[in-house]
mmCIF file of C-alpha atoms in Angstrom:
data_model
loop_
_atom_site.group_PDB
_atom_site.id
_atom_site.type_symbol
_atom_site.label_atom_id
_atom_site.label_comp_id
_atom_site.label_asym_id
_atom_site.label_seq_id
_atom_site.Cartn_x
_atom_site.Cartn_y
_atom_site.Cartn_z
ATOM 1 C CA MET A 1 4.637 13.331 8.014
ATOM 2 C CA ALA A 2 5.658 11.688 4.752
ATOM 3 C CA ILE A 3 4.229 12.899 1.460
ATOM 4 C CA VAL A 4 3.513 10.674 -1.547
ATOM 5 C CA ARG A 5 4.447 12.445 -4.769
ATOM 6 C CA ALA A 6 4.224 11.102 -8.314
ATOM 7 C CA VAL A 7 7.614 11.826 -9.887
ATOM 8 C CA SER A 8 7.187 9.943 -13.150
ATOM 9 C CA ARG A 9 3.893 9.118 -14.821
ATOM 10 C CA LEU A 10 3.109 6.920 -17.780
ATOM 11 C CA SER A 11 -0.411 8.312 -18.020
ATOM 12 C CA THR A 12 -1.267 11.956 -18.624
ATOM 13 C CA ARG A 13 -3.583 12.162 -15.603
ATOM 14 C CA LYS A 14 -2.451 14.573 -12.930
ATOM 15 C CA HIS A 15 -2.163 13.128 -9.458
ATOM 16 C CA ALA A 16 -2.203 15.288 -6.328
ATOM 17 C CA ASP A 17 0.296 14.764 -3.526
ATOM 18 C CA MET A 18 -1.013 12.619 -0.681
ATOM 19 C CA LYS A 19 -0.123 12.354 3.000
ATOM 20 C CA VAL A 20 0.864 9.069 4.599
ATOM 21 C CA LEU A 21 -1.577 8.359 7.447
ATOM 22 C CA LYS A 22 -0.482 4.926 8.717
ATOM 23 C CA LEU A 23 2.334 2.443 8.174
ATOM 24 C CA PHE A 24 2.225 -1.334 8.714
ATOM 25 C CA VAL A 25 4.362 -4.444 8.369
ATOM 26 C CA LYS A 26 2.886 -7.892 7.888
ATOM 27 C CA GLN A 27 4.267 -10.414 10.359
ATOM 28 C CA ARG A 28 3.704 -14.148 10.174
ATOM 29 C CA VAL A 29 2.303 -15.680 13.345
ATOM 30 C CA ALA A 30 1.853 -19.455 13.143
ATOM 31 C CA ALA A 31 -0.349 -20.165 10.097
ATOM 32 C CA THR A 32 -1.650 -16.598 9.747
ATOM 33 C CA SER A 33 -0.338 -13.069 9.427
ATOM 34 C CA VAL A 34 -1.015 -9.921 11.417
ATOM 35 C CA MET A 35 -0.546 -6.279 10.575
ATOM 36 C CA VAL A 36 1.613 -4.354 13.027
ATOM 37 C CA GLY A 37 1.517 -0.557 13.022
ATOM 38 C CA ARG A 38 4.826 1.304 12.780
ATOM 39 C CA ARG A 39 5.952 4.935 12.978
ATOM 40 C CA SER A 40 8.510 4.287 10.250
ATOM 41 C CA LEU A 41 9.372 1.729 7.571
ATOM 42 C CA LYS A 42 12.791 0.983 6.075
ATOM 43 C CA LEU A 43 12.573 0.098 2.411
ATOM 44 C CA GLN A 44 15.293 -1.758 0.533
ATOM 45 C CA ARG A 45 15.635 -1.402 -3.228
ATOM 46 C CA GLY A 46 14.512 -4.554 -5.041
ATOM 47 C CA TYR A 47 13.558 -6.306 -1.785
ATOM 48 C CA GLY A 48 10.729 -4.456 -0.048
ATOM 49 C CA ILE A 49 10.089 -3.490 3.558
ATOM 50 C CA GLU A 50 12.484 -4.711 6.225
ATOM 51 C CA GLY A 51 10.653 -7.130 8.526
ATOM 52 C CA ASP A 52 7.629 -7.558 6.241
ATOM 53 C CA ALA A 53 6.414 -11.058 5.340
ATOM 54 C CA ASN A 54 5.965 -10.039 1.680
ATOM 55 C CA ALA A 55 9.521 -8.777 1.226
ATOM 56 C CA ALA A 56 11.171 -10.760 -1.578
ATOM 57 C CA VAL A 57 13.815 -9.978 -4.171
ATOM 58 C CA GLY A 58 12.194 -9.073 -7.481
ATOM 59 C CA SER A 59 8.592 -9.530 -6.314
ATOM 60 C CA PRO A 60 6.062 -7.151 -7.897
ATOM 61 C CA ARG A 61 4.115 -7.359 -4.593
ATOM 62 C CA GLN A 62 6.683 -5.859 -2.210
ATOM 63 C CA MET A 63 4.236 -3.372 -0.742
ATOM 64 C CA LEU A 64 0.551 -2.421 -0.815
ATOM 65 C CA LEU A 65 -0.675 1.183 -0.932
ATOM 66 C CA VAL A 66 -4.337 1.766 0.061
ATOM 67 C CA ASP A 67 -6.341 4.971 0.327
ATOM 68 C CA GLN A 68 -8.490 6.113 3.258
ATOM 69 C CA PRO A 69 -11.517 6.730 0.991
ATOM 70 C CA ALA A 70 -11.614 2.970 0.220
ATOM 71 C CA LEU A 71 -11.560 2.096 3.926
ATOM 72 C CA ASP A 72 -14.317 4.636 4.583
ATOM 73 C CA ALA A 73 -16.469 3.350 1.714
ATOM 74 C CA PHE A 74 -16.427 -0.188 3.111
ATOM 75 C CA HIS A 75 -16.421 0.724 6.829
ATOM 76 C CA LEU A 76 -12.985 -0.796 7.389
ATOM 77 C CA GLN A 77 -10.203 0.064 9.824
ATOM 78 C CA PRO A 78 -6.570 0.821 8.976
ATOM 79 C CA GLY A 79 -4.745 -2.472 8.391
ATOM 80 C CA ASP A 80 -7.905 -4.395 7.431
ATOM 81 C CA LEU A 81 -6.832 -4.639 3.772
ATOM 82 C CA TRP A 82 -3.304 -5.749 4.762
ATOM 83 C CA GLU A 83 -1.877 -2.489 3.462
ATOM 84 C CA ASN A 84 1.635 -1.310 4.246
ATOM 85 C CA ILE A 85 0.931 2.348 3.538
ATOM 86 C CA LEU A 86 -2.376 4.143 4.081
ATOM 87 C CA VAL A 87 -2.749 7.539 2.363
ATOM 88 C CA ASP A 88 -5.351 10.291 2.590
ATOM 89 C CA GLY A 89 -6.020 10.685 -1.161
ATOM 90 C CA SER A 90 -7.249 8.379 -3.886
ATOM 91 C CA VAL A 91 -4.831 5.973 -5.592
ATOM 92 C CA ALA A 92 -7.316 5.285 -8.419
ATOM 93 C CA SER A 93 -5.461 7.330 -11.040
ATOM 94 C CA LEU A 94 -2.108 5.600 -10.478
ATOM 95 C CA ARG A 95 -1.059 3.157 -13.181
ATOM 96 C CA SER A 96 1.482 0.394 -13.574
ATOM 97 C CA GLY A 97 4.864 1.992 -14.213
ATOM 98 C CA ASP A 98 4.165 5.221 -12.317
ATOM 99 C CA VAL A 99 6.967 6.132 -9.933
ATOM 100 C CA LEU A 100 6.236 7.566 -6.491
ATOM 101 C CA GLU A 101 8.508 9.291 -4.023
ATOM 102 C CA ILE A 102 7.444 8.490 -0.456
ATOM 103 C CA GLY A 103 9.583 10.054 2.235
ATOM 104 C CA ARG A 104 13.115 9.230 1.101
ATOM 105 C CA ALA A 105 12.138 6.029 -0.712
ATOM 106 C CA GLY A 106 11.013 5.360 -4.272
ATOM 107 C CA LEU A 107 8.263 2.986 -5.378
ATOM 108 C CA ARG A 108 7.248 1.822 -8.866
ATOM 109 C CA ILE A 109 3.596 0.860 -9.199
ATOM 110 C CA THR A 110 3.281 -2.669 -10.586
ATOM 111 C CA LEU A 111 -0.400 -3.660 -10.540
ATOM 112 C CA ASN A 112 -3.763 -3.342 -8.852
ATOM 113 C CA CYS A 113 -4.194 -5.606 -5.850
ATOM 114 C CA GLU A 114 -6.812 -8.166 -6.830
ATOM 115 C CA PRO A 115 -9.422 -8.948 -4.165
ATOM 116 C CA CYS A 116 -8.793 -12.362 -2.599
ATOM 117 C CA SER A 117 -10.710 -14.772 -0.391
ATOM 118 C CA LYS A 118 -8.960 -13.404 2.737
ATOM 119 C CA LEU A 119 -11.364 -10.466 2.523
ATOM 120 C CA GLU A 120 -14.266 -12.748 3.400
ATOM 121 C CA GLY A 121 -12.579 -13.273 6.768
ATOM 122 C CA LYS A 122 -12.973 -9.560 7.467
ATOM 123 C CA ARG A 123 -16.604 -9.403 6.433
ATOM 124 C CA ARG A 124 -18.847 -11.717 4.474
ATOM 125 C CA GLY A 125 -19.485 -10.308 1.001
ATOM 126 C CA LEU A 126 -16.507 -7.917 1.027
ATOM 127 C CA LEU A 127 -14.718 -9.887 -1.701
ATOM 128 C CA GLY A 128 -17.526 -9.170 -4.177
ATOM 129 C CA GLN A 129 -18.095 -5.602 -3.018
ATOM 130 C CA ILE A 130 -14.599 -4.120 -3.055
ATOM 131 C CA GLY A 131 -13.841 -4.606 -6.763
ATOM 132 C CA ASN A 132 -10.801 -2.610 -7.876
ATOM 133 C CA GLN A 133 -10.599 -0.543 -4.672
ATOM 134 C CA ARG A 134 -8.277 -2.954 -2.824
ATOM 135 C CA GLY A 135 -5.241 -0.734 -3.494
ATOM 136 C CA ILE A 136 -2.115 -0.864 -5.626
ATOM 137 C CA LEU A 137 1.025 -2.941 -5.358
ATOM 138 C CA GLY A 138 4.553 -1.769 -5.957
ATOM 139 C CA MET A 139 8.263 -2.528 -5.949
ATOM 140 C CA VAL A 140 10.887 -0.543 -4.082
ATOM 141 C CA ILE A 141 13.217 1.117 -6.596
ATOM 142 C CA LYS A 142 15.029 3.448 -4.180
ATOM 143 C CA SER A 143 16.025 2.515 -0.643
ATOM 144 C CA GLY A 144 14.961 4.893 2.085
ATOM 145 C CA GLU A 145 12.850 5.445 5.152
ATOM 146 C CA ILE A 146 9.230 6.517 5.454
ATOM 147 C CA THR A 147 8.238 8.153 8.738
ATOM 148 C CA ILE A 148 4.941 9.488 10.058
#
């Protein structure tokens, strides 16, 4: 099982290691997208996740990291927030610029994932309820594989 470890922090807050629980890629199907569970993900530096609809050179939104406590708080299932990586601990203390080592890959946190209108398709009112608990976005800074 892959471990998420903060290897460089801009803030002084300590962040505990987390375990990767689930992995997903977003695949486009007609005019929508679906999350497909995977046992491993291949990450490419500066591009994102191989086979993921959000992979793009230089994009600050190459992958989404979400924590299980957020899913539990809103009675959601893995994949419901369109996350690529689901972890067991809280991501709340991570900040833009923090660098994470996940499996053999490296990820730089870019920004919080803002709630969007797609959330209303999961459950009416979720957009207003979830606030800043949607997860964090990041860019791949070191190619590698993540396996669960």
